[in-house]
Coordinates of C-alpha atoms and ligand atoms in Angstrom, one line a residue:
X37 CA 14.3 25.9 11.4
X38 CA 11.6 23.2 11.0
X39 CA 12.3 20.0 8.8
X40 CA 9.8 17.6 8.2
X41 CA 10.2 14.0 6.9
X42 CA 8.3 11.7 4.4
X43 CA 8.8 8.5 3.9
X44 CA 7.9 6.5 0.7
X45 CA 6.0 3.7 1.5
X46 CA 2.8 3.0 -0.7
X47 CA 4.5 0.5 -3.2
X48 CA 3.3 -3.1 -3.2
X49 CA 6.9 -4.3 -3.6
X50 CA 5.8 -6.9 -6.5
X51 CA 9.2 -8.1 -7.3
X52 CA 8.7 -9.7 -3.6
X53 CA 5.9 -12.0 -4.7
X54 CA 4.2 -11.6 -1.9
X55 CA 1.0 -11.4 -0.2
X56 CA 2.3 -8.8 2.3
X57 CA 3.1 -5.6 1.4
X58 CA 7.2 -5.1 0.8
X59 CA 8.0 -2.6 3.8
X60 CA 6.2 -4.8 6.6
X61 CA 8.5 -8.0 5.7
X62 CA 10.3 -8.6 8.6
X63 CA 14.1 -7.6 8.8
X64 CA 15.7 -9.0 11.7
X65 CA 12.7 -9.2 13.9
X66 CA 11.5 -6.0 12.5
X67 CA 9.0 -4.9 9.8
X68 CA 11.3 -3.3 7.3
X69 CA 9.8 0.4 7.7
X70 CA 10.2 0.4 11.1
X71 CA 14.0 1.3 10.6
X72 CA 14.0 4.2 8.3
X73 CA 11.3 5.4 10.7
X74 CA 13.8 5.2 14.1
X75 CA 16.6 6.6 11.9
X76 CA 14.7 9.3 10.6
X77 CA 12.9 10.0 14.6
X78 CA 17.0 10.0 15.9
X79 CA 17.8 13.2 13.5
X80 CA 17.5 16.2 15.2
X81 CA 15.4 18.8 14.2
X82 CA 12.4 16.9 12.5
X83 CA 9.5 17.8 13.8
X84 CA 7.1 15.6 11.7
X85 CA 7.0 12.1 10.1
X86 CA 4.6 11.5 7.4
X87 CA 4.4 8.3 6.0
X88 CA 3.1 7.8 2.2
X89 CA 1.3 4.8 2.5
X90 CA -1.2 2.3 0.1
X91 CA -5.0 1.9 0.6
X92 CA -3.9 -2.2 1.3
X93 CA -1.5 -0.7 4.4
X94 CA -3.9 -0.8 7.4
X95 CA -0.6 -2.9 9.4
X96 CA 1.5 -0.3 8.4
X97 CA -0.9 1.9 11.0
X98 CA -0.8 -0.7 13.4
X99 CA 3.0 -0.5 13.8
X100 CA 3.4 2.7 14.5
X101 CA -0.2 3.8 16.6
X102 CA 0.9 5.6 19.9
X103 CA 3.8 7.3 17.9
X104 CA 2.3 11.2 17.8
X105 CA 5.5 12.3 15.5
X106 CA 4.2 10.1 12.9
X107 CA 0.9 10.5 10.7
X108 CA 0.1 8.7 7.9
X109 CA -1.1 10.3 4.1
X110 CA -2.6 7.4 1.4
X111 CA -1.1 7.6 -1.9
X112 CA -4.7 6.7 -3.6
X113 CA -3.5 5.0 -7.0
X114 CA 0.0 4.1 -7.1
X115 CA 1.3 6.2 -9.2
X116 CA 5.0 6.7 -8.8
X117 CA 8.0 7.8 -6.4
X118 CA 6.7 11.6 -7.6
X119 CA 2.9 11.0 -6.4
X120 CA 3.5 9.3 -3.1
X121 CA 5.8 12.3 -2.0
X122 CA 2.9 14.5 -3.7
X123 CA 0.5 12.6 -1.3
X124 CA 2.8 12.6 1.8
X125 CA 2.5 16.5 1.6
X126 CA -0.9 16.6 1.7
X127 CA -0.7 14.5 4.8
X128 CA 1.2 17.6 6.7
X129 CA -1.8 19.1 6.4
X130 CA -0.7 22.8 5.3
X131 CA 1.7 23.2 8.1
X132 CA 5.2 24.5 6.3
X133 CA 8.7 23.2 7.1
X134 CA 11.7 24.6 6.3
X135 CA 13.4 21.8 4.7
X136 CA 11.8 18.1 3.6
X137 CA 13.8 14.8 3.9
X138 CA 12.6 12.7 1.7
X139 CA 13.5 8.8 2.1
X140 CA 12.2 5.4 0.1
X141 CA 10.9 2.8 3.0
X142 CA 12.6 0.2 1.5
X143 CA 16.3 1.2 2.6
X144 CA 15.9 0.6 6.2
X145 CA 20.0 0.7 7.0
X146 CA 20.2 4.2 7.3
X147 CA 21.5 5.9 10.1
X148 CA 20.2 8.7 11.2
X149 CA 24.1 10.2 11.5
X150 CA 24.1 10.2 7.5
X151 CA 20.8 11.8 7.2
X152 CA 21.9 14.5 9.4
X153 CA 25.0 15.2 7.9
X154 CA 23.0 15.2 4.2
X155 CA 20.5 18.1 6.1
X156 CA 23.5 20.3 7.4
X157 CA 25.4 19.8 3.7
X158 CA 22.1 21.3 2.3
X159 CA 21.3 24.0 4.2
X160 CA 25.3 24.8 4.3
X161 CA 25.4 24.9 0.5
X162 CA 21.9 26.7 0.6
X163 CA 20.9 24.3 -1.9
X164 CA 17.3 23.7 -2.9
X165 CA 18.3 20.0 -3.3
X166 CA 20.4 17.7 -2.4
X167 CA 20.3 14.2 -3.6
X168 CA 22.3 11.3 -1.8
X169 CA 24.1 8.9 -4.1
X170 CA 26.5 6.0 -3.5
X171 CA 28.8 3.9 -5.3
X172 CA 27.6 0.5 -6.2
X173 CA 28.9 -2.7 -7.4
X174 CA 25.7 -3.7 -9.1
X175 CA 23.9 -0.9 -9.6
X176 CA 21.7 -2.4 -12.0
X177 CA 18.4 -2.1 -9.8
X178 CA 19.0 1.7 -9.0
X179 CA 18.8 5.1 -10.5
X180 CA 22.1 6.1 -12.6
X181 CA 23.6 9.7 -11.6
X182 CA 24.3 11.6 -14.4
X183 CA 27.0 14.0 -13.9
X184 CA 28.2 17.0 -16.3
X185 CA 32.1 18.0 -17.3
X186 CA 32.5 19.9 -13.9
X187 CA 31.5 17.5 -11.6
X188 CA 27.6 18.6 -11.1
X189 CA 24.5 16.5 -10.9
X190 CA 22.8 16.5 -14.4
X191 CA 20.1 13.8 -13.6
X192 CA 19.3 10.8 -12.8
X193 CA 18.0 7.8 -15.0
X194 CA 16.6 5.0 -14.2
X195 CA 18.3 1.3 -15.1
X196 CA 15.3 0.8 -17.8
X197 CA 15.6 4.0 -19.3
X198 CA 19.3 4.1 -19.1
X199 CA 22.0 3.2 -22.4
X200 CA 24.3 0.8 -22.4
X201 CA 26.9 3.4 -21.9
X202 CA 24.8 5.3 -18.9
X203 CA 24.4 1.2 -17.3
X204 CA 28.3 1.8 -16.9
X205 CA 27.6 3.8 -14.2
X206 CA 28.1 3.1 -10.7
X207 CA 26.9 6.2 -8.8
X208 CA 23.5 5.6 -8.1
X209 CA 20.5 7.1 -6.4
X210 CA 19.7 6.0 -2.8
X211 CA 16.5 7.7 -2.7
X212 CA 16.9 10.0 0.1
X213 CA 16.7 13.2 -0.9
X214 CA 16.4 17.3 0.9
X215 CA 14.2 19.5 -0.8
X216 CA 14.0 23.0 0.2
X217 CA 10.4 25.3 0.1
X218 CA 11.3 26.0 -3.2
X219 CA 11.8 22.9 -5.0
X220 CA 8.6 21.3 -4.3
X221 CA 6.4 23.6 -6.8
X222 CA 8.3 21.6 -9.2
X223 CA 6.5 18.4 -8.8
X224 CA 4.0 19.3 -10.5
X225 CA 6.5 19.4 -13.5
X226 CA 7.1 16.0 -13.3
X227 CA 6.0 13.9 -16.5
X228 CA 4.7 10.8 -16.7
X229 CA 7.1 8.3 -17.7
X230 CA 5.6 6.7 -20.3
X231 CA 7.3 3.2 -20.4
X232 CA 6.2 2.6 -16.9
X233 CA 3.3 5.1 -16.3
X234 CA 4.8 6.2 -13.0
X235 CA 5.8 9.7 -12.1
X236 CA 8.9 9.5 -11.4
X237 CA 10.6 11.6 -8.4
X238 CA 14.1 11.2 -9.9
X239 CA 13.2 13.4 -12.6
X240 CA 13.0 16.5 -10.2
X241 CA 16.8 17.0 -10.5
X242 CA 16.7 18.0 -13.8
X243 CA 13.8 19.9 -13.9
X244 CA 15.9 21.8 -10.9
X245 CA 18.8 22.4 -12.7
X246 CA 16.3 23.7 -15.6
X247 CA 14.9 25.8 -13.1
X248 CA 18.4 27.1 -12.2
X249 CA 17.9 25.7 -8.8
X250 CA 21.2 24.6 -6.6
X251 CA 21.2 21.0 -6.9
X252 CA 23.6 18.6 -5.5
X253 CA 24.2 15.0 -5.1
X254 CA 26.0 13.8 -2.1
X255 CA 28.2 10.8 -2.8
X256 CA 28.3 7.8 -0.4
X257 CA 30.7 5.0 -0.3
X258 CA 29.2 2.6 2.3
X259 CA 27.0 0.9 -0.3
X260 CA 25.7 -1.7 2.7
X261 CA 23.8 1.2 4.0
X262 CA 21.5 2.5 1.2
X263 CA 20.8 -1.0 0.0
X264 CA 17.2 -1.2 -1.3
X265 CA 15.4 -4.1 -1.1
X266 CA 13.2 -4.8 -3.8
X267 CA 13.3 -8.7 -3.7
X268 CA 14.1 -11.8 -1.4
X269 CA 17.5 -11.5 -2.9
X270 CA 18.2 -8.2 -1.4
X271 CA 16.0 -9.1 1.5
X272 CA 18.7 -11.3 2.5
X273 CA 21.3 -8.7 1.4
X274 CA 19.9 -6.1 3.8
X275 CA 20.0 -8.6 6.8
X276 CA 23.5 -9.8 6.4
X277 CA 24.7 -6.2 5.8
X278 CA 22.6 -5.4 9.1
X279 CA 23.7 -8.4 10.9
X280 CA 27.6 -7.5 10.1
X281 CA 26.7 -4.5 11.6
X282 CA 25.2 -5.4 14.6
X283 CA 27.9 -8.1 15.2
X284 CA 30.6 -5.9 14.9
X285 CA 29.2 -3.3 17.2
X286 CA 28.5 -6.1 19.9
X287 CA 32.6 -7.0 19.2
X288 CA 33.5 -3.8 19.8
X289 CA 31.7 -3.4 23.0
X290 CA 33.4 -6.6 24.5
X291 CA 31.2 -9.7 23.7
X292 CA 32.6 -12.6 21.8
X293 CA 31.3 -14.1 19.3
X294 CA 32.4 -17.9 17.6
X295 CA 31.0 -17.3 14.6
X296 CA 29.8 -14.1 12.7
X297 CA 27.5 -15.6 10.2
X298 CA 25.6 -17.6 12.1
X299 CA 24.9 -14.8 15.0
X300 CA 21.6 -13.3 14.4
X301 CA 21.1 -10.2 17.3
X302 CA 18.4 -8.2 16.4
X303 CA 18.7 -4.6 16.7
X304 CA 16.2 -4.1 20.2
X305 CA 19.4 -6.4 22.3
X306 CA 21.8 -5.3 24.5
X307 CA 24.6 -7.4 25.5
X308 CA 26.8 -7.2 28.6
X309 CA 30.6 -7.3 27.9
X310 CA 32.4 -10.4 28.8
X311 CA 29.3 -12.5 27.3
X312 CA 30.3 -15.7 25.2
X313 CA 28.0 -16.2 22.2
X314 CA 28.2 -20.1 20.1
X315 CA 27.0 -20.4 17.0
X316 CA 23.6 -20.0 15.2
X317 CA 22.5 -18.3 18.2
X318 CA 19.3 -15.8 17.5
X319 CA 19.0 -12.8 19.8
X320 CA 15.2 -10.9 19.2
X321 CA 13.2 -8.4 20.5
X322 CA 13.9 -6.9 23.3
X323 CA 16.5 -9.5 24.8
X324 CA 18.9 -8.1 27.8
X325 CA 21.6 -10.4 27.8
X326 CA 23.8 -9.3 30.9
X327 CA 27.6 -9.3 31.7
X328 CA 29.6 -12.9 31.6
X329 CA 27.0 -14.9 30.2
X330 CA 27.4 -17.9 28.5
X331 CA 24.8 -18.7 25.3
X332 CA 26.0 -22.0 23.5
X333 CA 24.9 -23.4 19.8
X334 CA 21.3 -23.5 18.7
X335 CA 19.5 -21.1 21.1
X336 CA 16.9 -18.5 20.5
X337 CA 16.1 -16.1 23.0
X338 CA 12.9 -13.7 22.7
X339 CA 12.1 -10.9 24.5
X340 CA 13.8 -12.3 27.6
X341 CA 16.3 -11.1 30.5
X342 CA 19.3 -12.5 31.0
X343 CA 20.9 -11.1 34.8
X344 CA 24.6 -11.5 34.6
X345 CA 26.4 -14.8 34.7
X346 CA 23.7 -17.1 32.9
X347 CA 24.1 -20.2 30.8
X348 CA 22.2 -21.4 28.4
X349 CA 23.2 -24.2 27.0
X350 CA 22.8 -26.1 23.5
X351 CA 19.6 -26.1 22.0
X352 CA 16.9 -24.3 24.1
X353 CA 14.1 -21.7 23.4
X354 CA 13.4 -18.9 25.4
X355 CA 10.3 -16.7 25.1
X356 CA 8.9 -13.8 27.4
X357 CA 11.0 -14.7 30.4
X358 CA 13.6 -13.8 33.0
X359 CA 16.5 -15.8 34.1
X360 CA 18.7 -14.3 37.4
X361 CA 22.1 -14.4 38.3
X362 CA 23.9 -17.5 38.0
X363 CA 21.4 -19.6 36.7
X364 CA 21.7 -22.2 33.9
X365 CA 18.9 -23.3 31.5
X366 CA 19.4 -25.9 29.0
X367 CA 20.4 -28.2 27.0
X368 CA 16.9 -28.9 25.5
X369 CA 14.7 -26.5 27.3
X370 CA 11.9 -24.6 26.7
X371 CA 10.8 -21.1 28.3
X372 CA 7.5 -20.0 27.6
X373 CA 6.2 -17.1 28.0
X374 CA 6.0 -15.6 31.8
X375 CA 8.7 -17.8 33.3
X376 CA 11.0 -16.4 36.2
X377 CA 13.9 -18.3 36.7
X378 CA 16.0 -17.4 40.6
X379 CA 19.6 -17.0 41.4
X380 CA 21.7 -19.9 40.6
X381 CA 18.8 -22.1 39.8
X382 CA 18.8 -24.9 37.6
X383 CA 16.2 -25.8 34.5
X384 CA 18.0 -29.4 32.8
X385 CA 17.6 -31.4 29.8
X386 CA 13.8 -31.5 28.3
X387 CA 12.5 -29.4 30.7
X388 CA 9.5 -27.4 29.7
X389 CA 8.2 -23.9 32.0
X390 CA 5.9 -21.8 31.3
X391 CA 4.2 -18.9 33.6
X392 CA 5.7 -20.2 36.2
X393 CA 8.5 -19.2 38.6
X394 CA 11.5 -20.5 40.2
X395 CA 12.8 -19.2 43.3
X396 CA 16.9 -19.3 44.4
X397 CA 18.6 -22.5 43.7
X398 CA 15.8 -24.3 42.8
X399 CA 16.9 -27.4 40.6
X400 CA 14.0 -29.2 37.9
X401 CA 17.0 -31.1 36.1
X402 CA 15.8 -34.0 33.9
X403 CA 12.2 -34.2 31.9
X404 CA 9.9 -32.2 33.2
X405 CA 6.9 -29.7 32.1
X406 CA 6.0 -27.3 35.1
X407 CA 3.1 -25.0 34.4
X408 CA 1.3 -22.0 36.3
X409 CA 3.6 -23.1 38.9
X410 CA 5.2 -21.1 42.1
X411 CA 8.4 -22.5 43.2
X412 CA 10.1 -21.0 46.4
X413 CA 14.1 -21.6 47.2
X414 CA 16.2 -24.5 47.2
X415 CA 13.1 -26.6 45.9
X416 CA 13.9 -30.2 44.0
X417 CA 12.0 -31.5 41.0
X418 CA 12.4 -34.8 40.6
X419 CA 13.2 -35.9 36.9
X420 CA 9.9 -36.4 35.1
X421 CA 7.9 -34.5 37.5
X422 CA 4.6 -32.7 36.0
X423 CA 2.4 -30.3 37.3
X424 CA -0.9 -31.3 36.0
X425 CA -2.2 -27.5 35.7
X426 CA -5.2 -28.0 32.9
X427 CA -8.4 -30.2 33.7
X428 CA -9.8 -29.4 30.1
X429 CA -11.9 -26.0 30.6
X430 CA -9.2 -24.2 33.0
X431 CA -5.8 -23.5 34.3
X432 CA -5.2 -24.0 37.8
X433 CA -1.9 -23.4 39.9
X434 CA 0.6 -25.2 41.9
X435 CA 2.4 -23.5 44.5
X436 CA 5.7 -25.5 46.0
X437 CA 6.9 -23.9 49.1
X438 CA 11.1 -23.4 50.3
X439 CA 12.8 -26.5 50.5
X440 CA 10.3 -29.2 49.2
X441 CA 11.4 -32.2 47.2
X442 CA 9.8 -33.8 44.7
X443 CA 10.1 -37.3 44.2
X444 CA 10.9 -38.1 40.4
X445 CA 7.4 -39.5 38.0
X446 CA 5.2 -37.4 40.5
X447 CA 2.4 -35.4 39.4
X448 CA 1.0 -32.4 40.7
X449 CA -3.2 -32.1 39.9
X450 CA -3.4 -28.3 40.7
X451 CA -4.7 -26.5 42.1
X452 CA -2.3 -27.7 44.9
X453 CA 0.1 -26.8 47.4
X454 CA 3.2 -28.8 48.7
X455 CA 3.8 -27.1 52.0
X456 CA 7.6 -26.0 53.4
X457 CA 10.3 -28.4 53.5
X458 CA 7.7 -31.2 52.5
X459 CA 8.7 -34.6 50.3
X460 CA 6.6 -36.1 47.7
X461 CA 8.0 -39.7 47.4
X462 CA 8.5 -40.8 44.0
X463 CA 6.0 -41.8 41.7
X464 CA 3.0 -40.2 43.6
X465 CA 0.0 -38.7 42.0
X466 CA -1.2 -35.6 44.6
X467 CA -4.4 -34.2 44.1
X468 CA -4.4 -32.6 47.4
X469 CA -2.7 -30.4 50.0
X470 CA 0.7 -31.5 51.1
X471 CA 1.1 -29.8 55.0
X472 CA 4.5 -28.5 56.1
X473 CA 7.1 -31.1 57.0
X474 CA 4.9 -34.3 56.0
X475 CA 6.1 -36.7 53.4
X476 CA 3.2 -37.1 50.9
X477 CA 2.9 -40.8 49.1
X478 CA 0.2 -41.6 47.1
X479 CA 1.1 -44.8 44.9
X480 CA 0.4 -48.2 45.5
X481 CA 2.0 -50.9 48.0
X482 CA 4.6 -52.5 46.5
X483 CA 4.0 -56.5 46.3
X484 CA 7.2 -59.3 45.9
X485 CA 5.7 -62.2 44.7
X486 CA 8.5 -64.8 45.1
X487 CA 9.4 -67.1 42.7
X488 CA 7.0 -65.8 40.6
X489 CA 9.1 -66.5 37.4
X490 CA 10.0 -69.8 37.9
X491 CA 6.4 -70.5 38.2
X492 CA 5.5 -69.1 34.9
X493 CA 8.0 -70.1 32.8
X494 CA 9.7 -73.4 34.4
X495 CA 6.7 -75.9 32.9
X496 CA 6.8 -73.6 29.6
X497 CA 10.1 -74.9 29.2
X498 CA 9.6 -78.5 29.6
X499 CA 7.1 -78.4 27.3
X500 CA 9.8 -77.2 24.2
Ligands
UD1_892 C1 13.8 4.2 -6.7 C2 14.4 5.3 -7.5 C3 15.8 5.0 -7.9 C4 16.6 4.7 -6.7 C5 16.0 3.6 -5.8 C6 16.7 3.6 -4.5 C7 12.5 6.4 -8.6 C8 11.8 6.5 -9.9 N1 13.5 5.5 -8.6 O1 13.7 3.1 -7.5 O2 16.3 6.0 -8.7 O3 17.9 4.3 -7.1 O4 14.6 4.0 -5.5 O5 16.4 2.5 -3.7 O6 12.2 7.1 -7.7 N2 6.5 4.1 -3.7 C9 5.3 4.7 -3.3 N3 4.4 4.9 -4.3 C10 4.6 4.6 -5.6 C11 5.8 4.0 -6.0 C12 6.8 3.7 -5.0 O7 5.1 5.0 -2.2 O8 3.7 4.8 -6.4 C13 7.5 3.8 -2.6 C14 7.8 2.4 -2.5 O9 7.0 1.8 -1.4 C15 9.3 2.4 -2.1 C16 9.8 3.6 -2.7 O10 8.7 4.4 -3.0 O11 9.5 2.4 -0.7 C17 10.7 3.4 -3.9 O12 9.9 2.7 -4.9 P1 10.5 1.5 -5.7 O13 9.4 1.0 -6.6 O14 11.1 0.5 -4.8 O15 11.6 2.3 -6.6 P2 12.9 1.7 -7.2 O16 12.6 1.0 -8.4 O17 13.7 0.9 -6.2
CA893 CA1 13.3 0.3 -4.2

């Protein structure tokens, strides 16, 4: 049994107003298309992924290159829901499939689950197709389903073709469809709608029941998962469906969160159980948060890892980087990209890292920006330390051995090295080597002038 899968994608998504095409708009961290694509690769079974897609769409290439199950077919004018599926066949390139699932790019909360259940319900009615409907409380930007006396899918017609009496309906098309071999032929049935000079795929139901073709429509209830997002309004919809979603799951799997709303986990995390979440805390990419951590307000983490027992506290950014066990970053820090943070280690208040790492129980507490930077164990940044790592053209590094101190205000011209167990006494500028053991100072000699403010200021007075 081979089933092959095309996904609608070609549209320009104009009720969008936007520059970009519809299905690369970011949902949670994730072009929109991306998730029908992952649902549809999870079902079992298809073999082949062939994406109708827009002469304007180079990106949505881009997205997916490196992914062999996926191939791409251009819909050449935009004609219509009927044409871009006419168009994906041609992308499969006269290999035949047993069955065709047939899905609109612009619903990306499906799960794969539903879409294999509408596949088995097809082939276990041997229907030629099956159409998946849901119930919706505003159906007005989807299809109607038209149903006859005994319960049977008549058609389907579209909200501007539609009667008053039809708009009453609340079973609407989701766009998802199975076709089997011999339902296609009757695409080429399809008429042009003449209002909107598409070709319209919905019509294909009724030209199957003309046909005498078993057709069925499977009725949904979870309207949340077929919404279709056809402008910033449902945009939004889509991600707060998706974000209950993915907030409930990380419930269920033993992570608290303080606030539901305001938790934004993109669908890449994982979160170890026992992990305490604040408010308006965004999770993206490919963030591992490990077991018992501790993320207060106002933090966005990106891409990072999170080893077990970590806290980040209020208001800090991190990007591209790991964090190890038992270490706390924050409040008002700043991870950039390629920053290692060791065991128990400690990254304070207005601290900025990037590229740089930090070995076990390394403290830079207070105001500092430490860049292309290797720092071994039990090392002390003074507060408002910097390593000066740029001269202008290049990046150089600074490499702090086990056990050095830094004295606070000092800077580090790199390239340089502060050797084991070395101090650099407060306030120094070192622009070269600091050996093992020594205590580097490089400031100059403090002088007391005595009395100095009598002086200045006792004849100033006698003069008022
Ligand atoms: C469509 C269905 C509607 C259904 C709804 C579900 C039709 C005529 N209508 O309406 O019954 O309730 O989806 O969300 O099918 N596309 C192309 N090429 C085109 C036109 C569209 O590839 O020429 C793609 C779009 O990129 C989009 C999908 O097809 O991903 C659906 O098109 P859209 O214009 O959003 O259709 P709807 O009006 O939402
Ligand atoms: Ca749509």
């Amino acid at each position: 049994m081979k089933i092959c899968a095309i996904i609608l994608a070609a549209g320009l998504g104009r009720r969008m107003k936007s520059k970009t095409p519809k299905v690369i708009h970011n949902l949670s961290g994730k072009p929109i298309v991306t998730y029908s694509v992952e649902a549809v690769k999870a079902v079992k079974g298809v073999s082949k992924i062939v994406l109708a897609i827009g002469r304007h769409s180079e990106e949505i290439i881009e997205i997916f290159k490196g992914e062999p199950i996926v191939s791409f077919a251009y819909q050449e004018s935009l004609l219509g829901t009927a044409d871009a599926l006419n168009s994906g066949l041609g992308g499969l390139n006269g290999e035949h499939f047993d069955y065709t699932l047939v899905l609109t790019a612009d619903a990306p909360l499906i799960r794969s689950e539903t879409l294999r259940g509408l596949i088995d319900r097809h082939i276990r009615g041997g229907n030629a197709i099956t159409v998946l409907s849901f119930v919706s409380k505003n159906p007005s930007s989807y299809g109607r389903v038209l149903r006859n006396p005994d319960g049977t899918v008549r058609c389907i017609v579209e909200n501007n073709d539609a009667s008053e009496e039809q708009r009453q309906i609340n079973e609407v098309n989701s766009g998802i469809y199975v076709f089997s071999k011999e339902a296609l032929p009757l695409l080429d049935k399809i008429k042009k709608n003449e209002k909107k000079g598409e070709f319209y795929l919905t019509d294909i139901v009724s030209i199957g029941n003309e046909n005498a073709l078993k057709v069925e429509a499977q009725k949904m209830d979870d309207e949340d998962e077929f919404i279709g997002i056809n402008s910033r309004l449902e945009l939004l919809q889509a991600l707060n469906a998706l974000k209950r979603r993915i907030n409930r799951h990380w419930m269920d799997e033993g992570v608290t969160l303080m606030d539901e709303n305001t938790t934004l986990i993109s669908p890449d995390v994982s979160i170890g159980r026992d992990t305490i979440i604040y408010p308006n805390v965004i999770l993206e990419g490919k963030t591992r948060i490990g077991e018992g951590c501790t993320i207060y307000p106002n933090v966005r983490i990106t891409n990072s890892t999170l080893e077990p027992d970590v806290i980040v506290k209020d208001s800090t950014l991190i990007e591209d980087s790991k964090i190890a066990q038992g270490a706390a970053v924050g409040p008002f820090a700043h991870l950039r990209p390629g920053s290692s943070i060791g065991k128990k280690a400690k990254v304070g208040n207005f601290v900025e890292i990037k590229n740089s790492t930090l070995g076990v129980n390394t403290k830079a507490s207070h105001l500092s920006y430490i860049g292309d930077a290797a720092l071994g164990d039990n090392v002390n940044i003074g507060a408002g330390t910097i390593t000066c790592n740029y001269d202008g053209v290049k990046k150089y590094k600074t490499v702090i051995e086990d056990g050095v101190f830094i004295g606070s205000d000092s800077q580090l011209v790199a390239p340089v090295t502060i050797g084991k167990g070395a101090f650099v006494g407060a306030g120094s500028t070192i622009t070269h080597d600091v050996p093992e053991g020594a205590l580097a100072l490089c400031r100059a000699k403090q002088r007391n002038i005595l009395d100095w403010v009598k002086a200045k200021f006792s004849t100033k007075k006698h003069d008022k």
